[in-house]
Short mmCIF file of C-alpha atoms in Angstrom, two decimals:
data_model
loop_
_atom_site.label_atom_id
_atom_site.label_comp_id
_atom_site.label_asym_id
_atom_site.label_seq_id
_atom_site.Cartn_x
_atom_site.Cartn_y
_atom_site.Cartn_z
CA UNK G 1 86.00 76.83 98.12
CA UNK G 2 87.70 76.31 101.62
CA UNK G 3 90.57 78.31 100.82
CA UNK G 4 94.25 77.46 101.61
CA UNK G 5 94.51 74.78 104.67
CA UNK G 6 97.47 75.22 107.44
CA UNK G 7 97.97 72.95 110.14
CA UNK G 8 98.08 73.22 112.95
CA UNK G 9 97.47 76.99 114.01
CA UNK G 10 100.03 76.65 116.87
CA UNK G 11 102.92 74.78 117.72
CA UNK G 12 104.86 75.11 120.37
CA UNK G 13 108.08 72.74 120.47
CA UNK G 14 111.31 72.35 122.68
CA UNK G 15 114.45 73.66 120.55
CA UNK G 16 115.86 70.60 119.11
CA UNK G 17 112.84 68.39 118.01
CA UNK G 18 111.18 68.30 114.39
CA UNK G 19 108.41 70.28 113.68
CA UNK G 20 106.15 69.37 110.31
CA UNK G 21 104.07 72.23 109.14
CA UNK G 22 101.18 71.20 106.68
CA UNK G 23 99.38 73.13 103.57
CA UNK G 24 96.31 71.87 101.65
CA UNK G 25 96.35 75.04 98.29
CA UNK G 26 93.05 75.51 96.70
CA UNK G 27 91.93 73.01 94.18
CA UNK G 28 93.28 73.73 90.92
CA UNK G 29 96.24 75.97 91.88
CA UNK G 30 99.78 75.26 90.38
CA UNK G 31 101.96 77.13 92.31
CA UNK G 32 102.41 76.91 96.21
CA UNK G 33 104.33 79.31 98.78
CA UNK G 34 105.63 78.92 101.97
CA UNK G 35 106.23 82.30 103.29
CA UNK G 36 107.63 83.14 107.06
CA UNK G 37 107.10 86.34 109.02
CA UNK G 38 108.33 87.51 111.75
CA UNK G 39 108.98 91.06 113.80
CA UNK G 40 112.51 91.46 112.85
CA UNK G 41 112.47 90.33 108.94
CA UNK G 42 108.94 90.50 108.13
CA UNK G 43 107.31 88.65 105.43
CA UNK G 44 110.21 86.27 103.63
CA UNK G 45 109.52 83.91 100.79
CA UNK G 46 111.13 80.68 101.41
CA UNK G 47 110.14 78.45 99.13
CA UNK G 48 107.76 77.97 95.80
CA UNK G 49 106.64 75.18 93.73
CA UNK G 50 105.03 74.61 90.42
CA UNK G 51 103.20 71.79 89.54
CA UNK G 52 104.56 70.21 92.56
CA UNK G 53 108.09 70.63 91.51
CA UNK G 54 110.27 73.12 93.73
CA UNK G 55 110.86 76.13 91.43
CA UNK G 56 112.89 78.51 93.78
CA UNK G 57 113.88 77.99 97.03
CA UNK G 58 116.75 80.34 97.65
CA UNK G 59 114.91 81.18 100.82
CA UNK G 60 115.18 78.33 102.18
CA UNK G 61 117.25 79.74 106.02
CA UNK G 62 119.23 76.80 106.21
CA UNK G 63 119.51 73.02 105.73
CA UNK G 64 117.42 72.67 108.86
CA UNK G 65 114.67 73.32 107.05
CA UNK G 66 113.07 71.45 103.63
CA UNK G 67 109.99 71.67 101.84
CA UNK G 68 108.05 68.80 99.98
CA UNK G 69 105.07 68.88 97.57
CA UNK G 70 103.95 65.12 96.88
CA UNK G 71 101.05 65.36 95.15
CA UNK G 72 99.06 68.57 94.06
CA UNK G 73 96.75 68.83 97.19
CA UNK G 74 99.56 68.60 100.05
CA UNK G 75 102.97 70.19 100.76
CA UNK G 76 105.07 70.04 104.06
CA UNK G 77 107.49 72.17 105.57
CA UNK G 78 109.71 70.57 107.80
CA UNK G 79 112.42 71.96 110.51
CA UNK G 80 114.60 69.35 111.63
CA UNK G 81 116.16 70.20 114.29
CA UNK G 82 114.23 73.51 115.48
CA UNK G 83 116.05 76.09 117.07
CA UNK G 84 114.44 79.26 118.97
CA UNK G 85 115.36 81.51 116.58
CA UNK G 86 112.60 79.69 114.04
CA UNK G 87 110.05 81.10 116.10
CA UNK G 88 107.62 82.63 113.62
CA UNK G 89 104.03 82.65 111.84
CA UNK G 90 104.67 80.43 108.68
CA UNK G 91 102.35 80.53 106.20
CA UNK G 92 101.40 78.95 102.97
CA UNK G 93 99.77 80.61 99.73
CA UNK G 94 98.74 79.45 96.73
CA UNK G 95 98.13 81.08 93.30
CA UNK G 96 96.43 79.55 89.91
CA UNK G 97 99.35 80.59 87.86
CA UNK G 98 102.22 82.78 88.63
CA UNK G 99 102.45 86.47 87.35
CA UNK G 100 100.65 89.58 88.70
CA UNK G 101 96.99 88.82 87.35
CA UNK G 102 97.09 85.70 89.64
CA UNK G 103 96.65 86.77 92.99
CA UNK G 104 97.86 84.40 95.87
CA UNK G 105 95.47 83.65 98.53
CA UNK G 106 97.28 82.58 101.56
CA UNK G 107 95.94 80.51 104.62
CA UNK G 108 95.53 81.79 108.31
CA UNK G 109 99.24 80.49 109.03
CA UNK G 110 100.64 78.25 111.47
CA UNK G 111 102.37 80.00 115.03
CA UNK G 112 105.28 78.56 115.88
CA UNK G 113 107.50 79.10 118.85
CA UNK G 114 110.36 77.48 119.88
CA UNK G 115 111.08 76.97 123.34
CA UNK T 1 116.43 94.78 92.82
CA UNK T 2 112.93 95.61 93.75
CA UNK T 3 112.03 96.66 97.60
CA UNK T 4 109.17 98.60 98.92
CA UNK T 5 109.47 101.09 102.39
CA UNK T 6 106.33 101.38 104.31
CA UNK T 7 106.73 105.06 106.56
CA UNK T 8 105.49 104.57 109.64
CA UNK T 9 104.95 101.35 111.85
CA UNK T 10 101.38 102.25 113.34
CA UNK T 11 98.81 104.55 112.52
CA UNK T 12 95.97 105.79 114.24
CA UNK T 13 92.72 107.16 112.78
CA UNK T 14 89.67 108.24 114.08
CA UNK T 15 86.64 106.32 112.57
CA UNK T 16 85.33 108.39 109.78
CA UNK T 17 88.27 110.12 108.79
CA UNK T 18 91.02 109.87 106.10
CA UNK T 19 93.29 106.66 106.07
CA UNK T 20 96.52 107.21 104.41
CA UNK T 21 99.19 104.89 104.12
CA UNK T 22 102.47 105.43 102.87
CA UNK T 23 104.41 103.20 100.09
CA UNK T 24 107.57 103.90 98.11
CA UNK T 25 109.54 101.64 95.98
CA UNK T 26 112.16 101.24 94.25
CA UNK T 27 112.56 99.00 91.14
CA UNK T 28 115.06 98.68 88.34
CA UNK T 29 112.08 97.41 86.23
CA UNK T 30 108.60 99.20 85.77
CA UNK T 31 107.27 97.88 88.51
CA UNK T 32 104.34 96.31 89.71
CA UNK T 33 102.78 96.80 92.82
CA UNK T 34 100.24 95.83 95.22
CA UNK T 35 98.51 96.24 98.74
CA UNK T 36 97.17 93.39 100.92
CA UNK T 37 95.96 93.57 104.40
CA UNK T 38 96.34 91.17 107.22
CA UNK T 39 93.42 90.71 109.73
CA UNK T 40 94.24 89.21 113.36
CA UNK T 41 95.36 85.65 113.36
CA UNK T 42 94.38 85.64 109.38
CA UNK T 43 96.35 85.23 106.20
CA UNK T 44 97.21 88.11 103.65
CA UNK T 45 94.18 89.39 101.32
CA UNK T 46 94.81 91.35 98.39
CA UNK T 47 93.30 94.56 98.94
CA UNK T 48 94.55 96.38 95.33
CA UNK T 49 97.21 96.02 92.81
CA UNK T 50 98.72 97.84 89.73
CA UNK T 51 100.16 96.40 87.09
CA UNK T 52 99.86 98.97 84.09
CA UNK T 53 97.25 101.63 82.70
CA UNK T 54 95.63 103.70 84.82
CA UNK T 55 97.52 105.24 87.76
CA UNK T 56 94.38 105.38 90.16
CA UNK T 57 93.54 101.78 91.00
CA UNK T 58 90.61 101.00 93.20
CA UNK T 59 90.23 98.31 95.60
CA UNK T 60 88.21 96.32 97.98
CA UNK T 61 86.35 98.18 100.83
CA UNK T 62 86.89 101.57 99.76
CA UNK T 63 90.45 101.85 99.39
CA UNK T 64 92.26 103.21 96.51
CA UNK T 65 96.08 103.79 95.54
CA UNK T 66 97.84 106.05 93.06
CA UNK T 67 100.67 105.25 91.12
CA UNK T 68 103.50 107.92 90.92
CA UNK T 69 106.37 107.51 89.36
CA UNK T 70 108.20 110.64 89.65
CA UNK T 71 107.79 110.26 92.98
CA UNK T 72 108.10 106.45 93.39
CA UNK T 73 104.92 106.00 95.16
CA UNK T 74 102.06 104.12 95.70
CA UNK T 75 100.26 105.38 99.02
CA UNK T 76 97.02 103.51 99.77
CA UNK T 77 93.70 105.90 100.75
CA UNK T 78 90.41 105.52 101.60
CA UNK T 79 88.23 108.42 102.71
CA UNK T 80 86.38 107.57 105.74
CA UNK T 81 87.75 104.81 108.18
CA UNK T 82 86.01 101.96 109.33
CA UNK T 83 86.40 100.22 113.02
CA UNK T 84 86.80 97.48 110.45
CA UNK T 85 89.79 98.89 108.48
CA UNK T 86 91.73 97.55 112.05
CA UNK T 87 94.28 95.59 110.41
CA UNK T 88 98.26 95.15 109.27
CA UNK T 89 98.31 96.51 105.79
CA UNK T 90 101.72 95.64 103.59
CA UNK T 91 103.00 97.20 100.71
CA UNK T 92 104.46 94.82 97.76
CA UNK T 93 106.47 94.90 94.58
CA UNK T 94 107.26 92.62 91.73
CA UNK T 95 109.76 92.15 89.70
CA UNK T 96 107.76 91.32 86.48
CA UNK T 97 105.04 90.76 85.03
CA UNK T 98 105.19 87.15 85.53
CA UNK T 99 107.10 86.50 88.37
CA UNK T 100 105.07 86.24 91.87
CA UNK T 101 108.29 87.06 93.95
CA UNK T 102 107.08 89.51 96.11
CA UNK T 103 109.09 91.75 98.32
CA UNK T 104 107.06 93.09 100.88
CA UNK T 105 107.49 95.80 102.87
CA UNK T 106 107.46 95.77 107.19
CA UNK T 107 103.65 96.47 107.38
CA UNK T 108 101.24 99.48 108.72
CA UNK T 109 99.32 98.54 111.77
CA UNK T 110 96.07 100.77 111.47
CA UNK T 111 93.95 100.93 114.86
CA UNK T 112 90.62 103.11 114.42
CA UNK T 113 89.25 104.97 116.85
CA UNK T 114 85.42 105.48 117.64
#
């Protein structure tokens, strides 16, 4: 099992362009995460989905940002247009059901900053 | 509303000696609650949880956490540090048993010394 796939580890962007940030979840999980962390706020959910549908995503910052799950192997987060202030590690998790006997195992994250 | 506080930003241990980690939460619900750690450059691993029975869960690599109600705790321990134990460690709460909304608390960066 590879685990949860981010890419790319880093991405560094001028303030103003779009910015994609990818997630492959484990094989066989139903529900996805997109979490964001950063000094000031820490870990924040954004955004979850269950059987590729978006479940919750009062998280969500702003309308800059959207999330996508098009098939059960991929989801994108997208930032369009990035600011500085979206400067962050983002990272996606993934979890075979939801409910605290389902742990979520969470990639190595994607670095963004925002220049 | 659930929410976990984490005392204290950084710790430092000596290797060998007694990690302790401080968690309190507060929940409106009985509550469920958990610790991961974060290695450099790494995503979150679930180091422990507890969800209902016994107080005294254990975990992976040593660590262990007791769950005190009267005094809304759940501090995470393990007896003898490892230069390994180096990580970000995060306390979390649920709001139910099935709901995965975690609120996490700011982190404990642990730095061993030799």
């Amino acid at each position: 099992d590879a685990g949860v796939i981010q890419s790319p580890r880093h991405e560094v962007t001028e303030m103003g362009q779009e910015v994609t940030l990818r997630c492959k979840p484990i094989s066989g999980h139903d529900y996805l995460f997109w979490y964001r962390q950063t000094m000031m706020r820490g870990l924040e959910l954004l955004i979850y989905f269950n059987n590729n549908v978006p479940i919750d995503d009062s998280g969500m910052p702003e309308d800059r940002f959207s999330a996508k799950m098009p098939n059960a192997s991929f989801s994108t987060l997208k930032i369009q247009p990035s600011e500085p202030r979206d400067s962050a590690v983002y990272f996606c998790a993934s979890s075979l059901r939801t409910g605290v006997n389902s742990p979520l195992h969470f990639g190595n994250g994607t670095r963004l900053t925002v220049t | 509303a659930q929410s976990v506080t984490q005392l204290g930003s950084h710790v430092s241990v000596s290797e060998g000696a007694l990690v302790l980690l401080r968690c309190n939460y507060s929940s409106s619900v009985p509550p469920y609650l958990f610790w991961y750690v974060q290695y450099p450059n790494q995503g979150l691993q679930l180091l422990l949880k507890y969800t209902t029975g016994a107080t005294l869960v254990k975990g992976i690599n040593g660590f262990e956490a007791e769950f005190k109600k009267s005094e809304t705790s759940f501090h995470l321990t393990k007896p003898s540090a490892h230069m390994s134990d180096a990580a970000e460690y995060f306390c979390a709460v649920s709001r139910g048993s099935n709901d995965y909304k975690l609120s996490f608390g700011a982190g404990t960066t642990v730095t061993v010394r030799a």
